Short mmCIF file of N, CA and C in Angstrom, two decimals:
data_model
loop_
_atom_site.label_atom_id
_atom_site.label_comp_id
_atom_site.label_asym_id
_atom_site.label_seq_id
_atom_site.Cartn_x
_atom_site.Cartn_y
_atom_site.Cartn_z
N ALA A 1 -17.68 -15.17 5.81
CA ALA A 1 -16.65 -15.22 5.03
C ALA A 1 -15.59 -15.82 4.30
N PHE A 2 -15.11 -15.55 3.14
CA PHE A 2 -14.29 -16.04 2.28
C PHE A 2 -13.03 -16.34 3.18
N TYR A 3 -12.19 -15.51 3.94
CA TYR A 3 -11.24 -15.75 4.60
C TYR A 3 -11.69 -16.63 5.48
N LEU A 4 -12.56 -17.13 6.25
CA LEU A 4 -12.69 -18.01 7.41
C LEU A 4 -12.79 -19.16 6.81
N ASP A 5 -13.17 -19.42 5.74
CA ASP A 5 -13.10 -20.59 4.97
C ASP A 5 -11.52 -21.16 4.61
N PHE A 6 -10.97 -20.09 4.09
CA PHE A 6 -9.71 -20.02 4.01
C PHE A 6 -8.52 -20.55 4.71
N ILE A 7 -8.80 -20.18 5.99
CA ILE A 7 -7.95 -20.06 7.30
C ILE A 7 -8.34 -21.83 8.04
N ALA A 8 -9.64 -21.63 7.80
CA ALA A 8 -10.49 -23.45 8.14
C ALA A 8 -9.47 -24.53 7.53
N LYS A 9 -8.79 -23.91 6.26
CA LYS A 9 -8.43 -25.27 5.27
C LYS A 9 -6.69 -25.01 5.36
N LEU A 10 -6.43 -24.38 6.27
CA LEU A 10 -4.74 -24.11 6.09
C LEU A 10 -4.09 -25.39 6.95
N THR A 11 -2.72 -25.91 6.74
CA THR A 11 -2.53 -26.63 7.44
C THR A 11 -1.66 -26.03 8.36
N PRO A 12 -0.95 -26.49 9.53
CA PRO A 12 -0.36 -25.69 10.64
C PRO A 12 0.94 -24.96 9.85
N GLY A 13 1.65 -25.48 9.21
CA GLY A 13 2.96 -24.71 8.25
C GLY A 13 2.20 -22.99 7.63
N HIS A 14 1.40 -23.50 7.08
CA HIS A 14 0.49 -22.58 6.18
C HIS A 14 -0.08 -21.46 7.05
N LEU A 15 -0.56 -21.98 8.18
CA LEU A 15 -1.22 -21.04 9.07
C LEU A 15 -0.19 -20.20 9.57
N ASN A 16 1.11 -20.47 9.83
CA ASN A 16 2.04 -19.62 10.11
C ASN A 16 2.31 -18.43 9.38
N ILE A 17 2.46 -18.97 8.01
CA ILE A 17 2.42 -17.91 6.85
C ILE A 17 1.42 -17.07 6.93
N PHE A 18 0.46 -17.26 6.89
CA PHE A 18 -0.70 -16.55 7.13
C PHE A 18 -1.11 -15.56 8.14
N LEU A 19 -0.47 -16.18 9.22
CA LEU A 19 -0.69 -15.33 10.25
C LEU A 19 0.64 -14.07 10.40
N PHE A 20 1.40 -14.51 9.52
CA PHE A 20 2.49 -13.64 9.58
C PHE A 20 2.23 -12.32 8.80
N PHE A 21 0.91 -12.69 7.55
CA PHE A 21 0.72 -11.82 6.79
C PHE A 21 -0.33 -10.81 7.52
N TYR A 22 -0.72 -11.11 8.43
CA TYR A 22 -1.34 -10.66 9.08
C TYR A 22 -0.92 -9.71 10.15
N VAL A 23 0.48 -9.84 10.62
CA VAL A 23 1.21 -8.99 11.35
C VAL A 23 1.94 -8.03 11.00
N VAL A 24 1.71 -7.59 9.53
CA VAL A 24 2.68 -6.40 9.32
C VAL A 24 1.62 -6.25 7.92
N PHE A 25 0.86 -5.37 7.79
CA PHE A 25 -0.35 -5.40 6.84
C PHE A 25 -0.47 -3.93 6.36
N PRO A 26 0.25 -3.41 5.15
CA PRO A 26 -0.14 -2.34 4.66
C PRO A 26 -1.75 -1.76 4.27
N LEU A 27 -1.86 -0.46 5.03
CA LEU A 27 -3.49 -0.06 4.96
C LEU A 27 -3.21 0.93 3.55
N CYS A 28 -3.06 0.79 2.60
CA CYS A 28 -2.20 1.78 1.51
C CYS A 28 -3.19 2.17 0.52
N SER A 29 -4.70 2.64 0.81
CA SER A 29 -5.37 3.24 -0.16
C SER A 29 -4.52 4.83 -0.43
N THR A 30 -5.14 5.20 -1.70
CA THR A 30 -4.82 6.45 -1.56
C THR A 30 -5.37 7.60 -0.78
N ALA A 31 -4.39 8.44 -0.21
CA ALA A 31 -5.45 9.27 0.79
C ALA A 31 -6.97 10.09 -0.02
N GLY A 32 -7.85 10.04 1.15
CA GLY A 32 -9.14 10.65 0.11
C GLY A 32 -9.99 10.04 -0.87
N MET A 33 -9.51 9.04 -1.15
CA MET A 33 -10.49 7.83 -1.94
C MET A 33 -11.09 6.76 -1.25
N GLU A 34 -10.73 6.36 -0.07
CA GLU A 34 -11.61 5.68 0.57
C GLU A 34 -12.52 5.99 1.74
N ALA A 35 -13.92 5.79 1.62
CA ALA A 35 -14.84 6.10 2.82
C ALA A 35 -14.12 5.81 4.14
N SER A 36 -14.37 4.37 4.30
CA SER A 36 -13.70 3.94 5.23
C SER A 36 -13.80 2.32 5.14
N GLY A 37 -12.65 1.75 5.15
CA GLY A 37 -12.71 0.02 4.96
C GLY A 37 -12.56 -0.42 6.49
N THR A 38 -12.89 -1.53 6.25
CA THR A 38 -13.02 -2.65 7.74
C THR A 38 -11.59 -3.29 8.01
N SER A 39 -11.05 -3.76 6.71
CA SER A 39 -10.05 -4.76 7.02
C SER A 39 -8.78 -3.88 8.28
N ASN A 40 -8.70 -2.30 7.96
CA ASN A 40 -7.58 -1.78 9.06
C ASN A 40 -8.21 -2.16 10.33
N MET A 41 -9.13 -1.79 10.56
CA MET A 41 -10.07 -2.14 11.81
C MET A 41 -9.91 -3.22 12.31
N LYS A 42 -9.91 -4.12 11.75
CA LYS A 42 -9.87 -5.94 12.11
C LYS A 42 -8.32 -6.01 12.41
N PHE A 43 -7.64 -5.48 11.82
CA PHE A 43 -5.92 -5.83 12.02
C PHE A 43 -5.44 -4.90 13.33
N ALA A 44 -5.90 -3.77 13.28
CA ALA A 44 -5.82 -2.89 14.65
C ALA A 44 -6.41 -3.67 15.84
N MET A 45 -7.63 -4.15 15.63
CA MET A 45 -8.05 -4.70 16.85
C MET A 45 -7.62 -6.11 17.02
N ASN A 46 -6.49 -6.80 16.45
CA ASN A 46 -5.67 -7.72 16.82
C ASN A 46 -4.50 -7.40 16.87
N GLY A 47 -4.09 -6.14 17.23
CA GLY A 47 -2.69 -6.02 17.76
C GLY A 47 -1.65 -5.76 16.44
N CYS A 48 -2.10 -5.73 15.14
CA CYS A 48 -1.01 -5.75 14.00
C CYS A 48 -0.13 -4.63 13.86
N ILE A 49 0.62 -4.45 13.16
CA ILE A 49 1.97 -3.32 13.11
C ILE A 49 0.87 -2.80 11.84
N LEU A 50 0.73 -1.70 11.92
CA LEU A 50 -0.25 -0.47 11.14
C LEU A 50 0.70 -0.02 10.05
N ILE A 51 0.98 -0.20 8.92
CA ILE A 51 1.59 0.88 7.97
C ILE A 51 0.40 1.32 7.25
N GLY A 52 0.29 2.55 7.02
CA GLY A 52 -0.82 2.93 6.19
C GLY A 52 -0.85 4.56 6.05
N THR A 53 -1.99 5.12 4.87
CA THR A 53 -1.84 6.04 4.48
C THR A 53 -2.70 6.94 5.78
N LEU A 54 -3.14 8.26 5.01
CA LEU A 54 -4.10 8.94 6.11
C LEU A 54 -5.33 8.79 5.24
N ASP A 55 -6.04 7.82 5.29
CA ASP A 55 -7.19 7.54 4.39
C ASP A 55 -8.17 6.81 5.18
N GLY A 56 -9.58 7.17 5.20
CA GLY A 56 -10.72 6.47 5.55
C GLY A 56 -10.67 6.18 6.95
N ALA A 57 -10.86 5.13 7.79
CA ALA A 57 -10.79 5.02 8.93
C ALA A 57 -8.83 4.89 9.47
N ASN A 58 -8.24 4.87 8.80
CA ASN A 58 -7.11 4.85 9.27
C ASN A 58 -6.79 6.55 10.31
N VAL A 59 -7.13 7.28 9.80
CA VAL A 59 -7.29 8.36 10.63
C VAL A 59 -7.39 8.21 11.89
N GLU A 60 -8.77 7.88 11.95
CA GLU A 60 -9.33 7.52 13.47
C GLU A 60 -8.65 6.56 14.24
N ILE A 61 -8.28 5.64 13.55
CA ILE A 61 -7.21 4.54 14.04
C ILE A 61 -6.19 4.82 14.86
N ARG A 62 -5.36 6.09 13.96
CA ARG A 62 -4.12 6.74 14.42
C ARG A 62 -3.92 7.53 15.35
N GLU A 63 -5.36 8.40 15.20
CA GLU A 63 -5.62 9.12 16.42
C GLU A 63 -5.74 7.97 17.66
N GLU A 64 -6.43 6.98 18.02
CA GLU A 64 -6.60 6.09 18.98
C GLU A 64 -5.59 5.42 19.39
N VAL A 65 -4.82 4.89 18.38
CA VAL A 65 -3.95 3.89 18.88
C VAL A 65 -2.10 4.85 19.16
N GLY A 66 -2.47 6.00 18.62
CA GLY A 66 -1.21 7.02 18.89
C GLY A 66 -0.13 6.79 17.68
N GLU A 67 0.28 8.23 17.50
CA GLU A 67 0.99 7.98 15.88
C GLU A 67 2.46 7.37 16.26
N GLU A 68 2.96 6.94 17.76
CA GLU A 68 3.87 6.15 17.51
C GLU A 68 3.50 4.50 17.08
N ASN A 69 2.30 4.33 17.17
CA ASN A 69 2.06 3.16 16.82
C ASN A 69 1.39 2.79 15.54
N PHE A 70 1.59 3.58 14.78
CA PHE A 70 1.02 3.68 13.22
C PHE A 70 2.31 4.05 12.01
N PHE A 71 2.24 3.31 11.46
CA PHE A 71 3.79 3.83 10.42
C PHE A 71 3.26 4.74 9.29
N LEU A 72 2.95 5.71 9.20
CA LEU A 72 2.60 6.69 8.13
C LEU A 72 3.20 6.72 6.94
N PHE A 73 2.48 6.78 5.62
CA PHE A 73 3.26 6.76 4.40
C PHE A 73 2.44 7.55 3.59
N GLY A 74 2.81 8.12 2.48
CA GLY A 74 2.02 8.62 1.39
C GLY A 74 1.53 10.33 1.45
N ALA A 75 1.24 10.49 0.17
CA ALA A 75 0.54 11.70 0.06
C ALA A 75 -0.87 12.38 0.74
N LYS A 76 -1.08 13.46 1.47
CA LYS A 76 -2.17 13.60 2.19
C LYS A 76 -3.02 13.95 1.34
N ALA A 77 -4.73 13.99 1.94
CA ALA A 77 -5.59 14.22 0.81
C ALA A 77 -5.98 15.79 0.25
N HIS A 78 -5.21 16.30 0.98
CA HIS A 78 -4.93 17.97 0.50
C HIS A 78 -4.16 18.08 -0.68
N GLU A 79 -3.20 17.03 -0.99
CA GLU A 79 -1.93 17.15 -2.06
C GLU A 79 -2.43 16.65 -3.04
N ILE A 80 -3.51 15.68 -3.28
CA ILE A 80 -3.99 14.46 -4.46
C ILE A 80 -4.27 15.54 -5.46
N ALA A 81 -5.55 16.58 -5.60
CA ALA A 81 -5.32 17.21 -6.73
C ALA A 81 -4.25 17.98 -7.31
N GLY A 82 -3.63 18.72 -6.36
CA GLY A 82 -2.41 19.57 -7.27
C GLY A 82 -1.18 17.97 -7.58
N LEU A 83 -0.95 16.93 -7.17
CA LEU A 83 -0.35 15.98 -7.46
C LEU A 83 -0.89 15.24 -8.78
N ARG A 84 -2.00 15.28 -8.69
CA ARG A 84 -2.44 14.90 -10.31
C ARG A 84 -2.43 15.76 -11.56
N LYS A 85 -2.31 17.49 -10.93
CA LYS A 85 -2.33 18.08 -11.66
C LYS A 85 -0.95 17.92 -12.59
N GLU A 86 0.11 18.00 -11.80
CA GLU A 86 1.70 17.70 -11.91
C GLU A 86 1.80 16.71 -12.84
N ARG A 87 1.15 15.50 -12.44
CA ARG A 87 1.03 14.29 -13.31
C ARG A 87 0.79 14.89 -14.62
N ALA A 88 -0.43 15.31 -14.54
CA ALA A 88 -1.03 15.62 -16.27
C ALA A 88 -0.05 16.68 -17.04
N GLU A 89 0.82 17.23 -16.16
CA GLU A 89 1.50 18.20 -16.77
C GLU A 89 2.87 17.55 -17.29
N GLY A 90 3.05 16.39 -16.95
CA GLY A 90 4.29 15.49 -17.12
C GLY A 90 5.18 16.31 -16.63
N LYS A 91 5.34 16.69 -15.17
CA LYS A 91 5.87 16.98 -14.26
C LYS A 91 6.49 16.21 -13.03
N PHE A 92 5.88 15.03 -12.95
CA PHE A 92 6.07 13.99 -11.99
C PHE A 92 7.19 13.19 -12.66
N VAL A 93 8.27 12.94 -11.93
CA VAL A 93 9.22 11.83 -12.39
C VAL A 93 9.42 11.19 -10.88
N PRO A 94 9.11 10.09 -11.97
CA PRO A 94 9.19 8.53 -10.89
C PRO A 94 10.32 8.37 -10.17
N ASP A 95 10.38 7.61 -8.71
CA ASP A 95 11.62 7.18 -8.30
C ASP A 95 12.14 6.09 -8.99
N PRO A 96 13.38 6.09 -9.19
CA PRO A 96 14.20 4.93 -10.34
C PRO A 96 13.89 3.59 -9.62
N ARG A 97 13.57 3.38 -8.21
CA ARG A 97 13.31 1.98 -7.45
C ARG A 97 12.06 1.46 -8.11
N PHE A 98 10.61 2.49 -8.26
CA PHE A 98 9.62 2.26 -8.68
C PHE A 98 9.48 1.77 -10.59
N GLU A 99 10.66 2.23 -10.96
CA GLU A 99 10.75 2.06 -12.49
C GLU A 99 11.25 0.59 -12.26
N GLU A 100 12.01 0.32 -11.53
CA GLU A 100 12.98 -0.78 -11.52
C GLU A 100 11.72 -2.09 -11.05
N VAL A 101 10.98 -1.83 -10.05
CA VAL A 101 9.97 -2.97 -9.80
C VAL A 101 9.33 -3.15 -11.01
N LYS A 102 8.75 -1.96 -11.90
CA LYS A 102 7.61 -2.19 -12.76
C LYS A 102 8.58 -2.84 -13.89
N LYS A 103 9.79 -3.06 -14.04
CA LYS A 103 10.61 -3.65 -15.26
C LYS A 103 10.98 -4.84 -14.81
N PHE A 104 10.70 -5.35 -13.36
CA PHE A 104 10.71 -6.53 -12.98
C PHE A 104 9.88 -7.43 -13.14
N ILE A 105 8.68 -6.57 -12.99
CA ILE A 105 7.63 -7.27 -13.17
C ILE A 105 7.16 -7.62 -14.84
N LYS A 106 7.49 -6.77 -15.31
CA LYS A 106 7.74 -7.09 -16.70
C LYS A 106 8.44 -8.23 -17.44
N SER A 107 9.53 -8.66 -16.71
CA SER A 107 10.43 -9.15 -17.08
C SER A 107 9.96 -10.98 -17.32
N GLY A 108 8.95 -11.18 -16.54
CA GLY A 108 8.27 -12.64 -16.54
C GLY A 108 8.73 -13.28 -15.36
N VAL A 109 9.07 -12.25 -14.63
CA VAL A 109 9.89 -13.64 -13.30
C VAL A 109 8.54 -14.40 -12.62
N PHE A 110 7.32 -13.23 -12.94
CA PHE A 110 6.17 -13.99 -11.91
C PHE A 110 5.48 -14.92 -12.77
N GLY A 111 5.98 -15.26 -14.08
CA GLY A 111 5.23 -16.53 -14.79
C GLY A 111 4.61 -15.85 -15.79
N SER A 112 3.64 -16.57 -16.79
CA SER A 112 3.47 -15.97 -17.90
C SER A 112 2.32 -15.15 -18.13
N SER A 113 1.57 -14.42 -16.59
CA SER A 113 0.41 -13.80 -16.64
C SER A 113 0.85 -12.52 -17.29
N ASN A 114 0.12 -11.84 -18.10
CA ASN A 114 0.35 -10.58 -18.46
C ASN A 114 -0.21 -9.41 -17.75
N TYR A 115 0.86 -8.79 -17.40
CA TYR A 115 0.64 -7.69 -16.39
C TYR A 115 0.45 -6.11 -17.25
N ASN A 116 0.45 -6.26 -18.44
CA ASN A 116 0.65 -5.19 -19.45
C ASN A 116 -0.65 -3.98 -19.18
N GLU A 117 -2.00 -4.60 -18.70
CA GLU A 117 -2.91 -3.87 -18.33
C GLU A 117 -2.76 -3.06 -16.92
N LEU A 118 -2.35 -3.74 -16.14
CA LEU A 118 -2.21 -3.25 -14.83
C LEU A 118 -1.05 -2.29 -14.71
N LEU A 119 0.06 -2.59 -15.27
CA LEU A 119 1.20 -1.55 -15.73
C LEU A 119 1.06 -0.77 -16.28
N GLY A 120 0.36 -0.54 -17.37
CA GLY A 120 -0.15 0.33 -18.12
C GLY A 120 -0.89 1.43 -17.42
N SER A 121 -1.74 1.03 -16.08
CA SER A 121 -2.62 1.84 -15.30
C SER A 121 -1.59 2.78 -14.63
N LEU A 122 -0.45 2.77 -14.65
CA LEU A 122 0.68 3.27 -13.87
C LEU A 122 1.73 4.72 -14.94
N GLU A 123 1.28 4.27 -15.82
CA GLU A 123 1.97 5.28 -16.99
C GLU A 123 0.81 6.13 -17.87
N GLY A 124 1.91 7.14 -18.37
CA GLY A 124 0.87 8.01 -18.96
C GLY A 124 0.78 9.28 -17.97
N ASN A 125 0.15 10.32 -18.73
CA ASN A 125 -0.06 11.70 -17.79
C ASN A 125 -1.53 11.89 -17.51
N GLU A 126 -2.49 11.43 -17.97
CA GLU A 126 -3.52 11.55 -17.62
C GLU A 126 -4.97 10.59 -18.00
N GLY A 127 -6.21 10.74 -17.19
CA GLY A 127 -7.32 10.04 -17.45
C GLY A 127 -7.23 8.73 -16.01
N PHE A 128 -8.61 8.50 -15.65
CA PHE A 128 -8.87 7.57 -14.92
C PHE A 128 -8.28 6.36 -15.47
N GLY A 129 -7.81 5.04 -14.62
CA GLY A 129 -7.45 4.08 -15.34
C GLY A 129 -6.36 4.03 -15.75
N ARG A 130 -5.47 5.18 -16.03
CA ARG A 130 -3.74 5.11 -16.39
C ARG A 130 -3.52 6.32 -15.80
N ALA A 131 -2.55 6.55 -16.14
CA ALA A 131 -1.93 7.88 -15.36
C ALA A 131 -1.71 7.93 -14.14
N ASP A 132 -1.76 6.29 -13.61
CA ASP A 132 -1.22 6.47 -12.30
C ASP A 132 -2.29 7.07 -11.06
N TYR A 133 -3.34 6.98 -11.70
CA TYR A 133 -4.38 7.73 -11.19
C TYR A 133 -4.73 7.86 -9.53
N PHE A 134 -4.12 6.38 -9.04
CA PHE A 134 -4.03 6.47 -7.33
C PHE A 134 -2.52 6.88 -6.55
N LEU A 135 -1.91 7.74 -7.79
CA LEU A 135 -0.67 7.85 -7.22
C LEU A 135 0.24 6.60 -6.54
N VAL A 136 0.40 5.66 -7.15
CA VAL A 136 1.08 4.46 -6.71
C VAL A 136 3.18 5.48 -6.32
N GLY A 137 3.01 5.44 -7.88
CA GLY A 137 4.46 5.83 -7.84
C GLY A 137 4.87 6.76 -7.47
N LYS A 138 4.05 7.97 -6.74
CA LYS A 138 4.14 8.81 -6.08
C LYS A 138 4.45 8.58 -4.43
N ASP A 139 3.38 7.52 -4.03
CA ASP A 139 3.72 7.04 -2.69
C ASP A 139 4.74 5.99 -2.63
N PHE A 140 5.36 5.51 -3.68
CA PHE A 140 6.13 4.26 -3.50
C PHE A 140 7.62 4.76 -2.66
N PRO A 141 8.11 6.04 -2.83
CA PRO A 141 9.02 6.09 -1.90
C PRO A 141 8.87 6.15 -0.34
N SER A 142 8.01 7.05 -0.30
CA SER A 142 7.32 7.07 1.09
C SER A 142 7.15 5.70 1.84
N TYR A 143 6.28 4.76 1.15
CA TYR A 143 6.28 3.33 1.03
C TYR A 143 7.39 2.73 1.72
N ILE A 144 8.69 2.70 0.67
CA ILE A 144 9.50 1.90 1.10
C ILE A 144 10.09 2.43 2.39
N GLU A 145 10.41 3.64 2.33
CA GLU A 145 10.96 4.60 3.92
C GLU A 145 10.07 3.93 4.92
N CYS A 146 9.05 3.72 4.90
CA CYS A 146 8.04 3.61 6.04
C CYS A 146 8.51 2.15 6.50
N GLN A 147 8.63 1.24 5.36
CA GLN A 147 8.99 -0.48 5.63
C GLN A 147 10.38 -0.23 6.24
N GLU A 148 11.29 0.31 5.59
CA GLU A 148 12.48 0.50 6.60
C GLU A 148 12.47 0.92 7.93
N LYS A 149 11.89 1.93 8.12
CA LYS A 149 11.28 2.29 9.71
C LYS A 149 10.82 1.25 10.54
N VAL A 150 9.84 0.20 9.87
CA VAL A 150 9.34 -0.57 10.59
C VAL A 150 10.36 -1.78 11.19
N ASP A 151 11.31 -1.75 9.81
CA ASP A 151 12.50 -2.91 10.06
C ASP A 151 13.09 -2.52 11.17
N GLU A 152 13.48 -1.18 11.06
CA GLU A 152 14.37 -1.00 12.21
C GLU A 152 13.75 -0.81 13.56
N THR A 153 12.50 -0.50 13.48
CA THR A 153 12.04 -0.68 14.76
C THR A 153 11.87 -1.41 15.67
N TYR A 154 11.74 -3.02 14.99
CA TYR A 154 11.45 -4.20 15.21
C TYR A 154 12.53 -5.21 15.22
N LYS A 155 13.52 -4.39 14.79
CA LYS A 155 14.75 -5.45 14.06
C LYS A 155 15.20 -6.44 15.52
N ASP A 156 15.24 -6.14 16.50
CA ASP A 156 15.77 -7.08 17.80
C ASP A 156 14.29 -7.64 18.42
N GLN A 157 13.43 -7.36 18.10
CA GLN A 157 11.77 -8.32 18.69
C GLN A 157 11.87 -9.36 17.71
#
């Protein structure tokens, strides 16, 4: 796999950064959209802090490791159709922090790359590939709260 080759080429300093990346890794597919990923299984087997939605194998992993060992965020699968309907009807009001992040990306702080297509997929009211089909804007506040809970839980460790 590509990541094994990647790890083999890392210097010790880079490896520490890479290993930290593995320690807290969000498993954030939109609920009901992923049949079952395997990355989350690998992270769980390696004792990582799990932050995720109730999607795919995350459901079973959370049952096995216990709710106290899985930081849950985001909409539930049974809510998705209704949330998309609200979005299509123009009833969705994005979190101001989400809008701030999009504005920050548009500012060019990450270089000269063009993020318009990506950001455009998060805007509008309907259609696959636009109108935030995967409800990133809806899950964003819950994700931030979940990250804050992780920070609080592990602040002295």
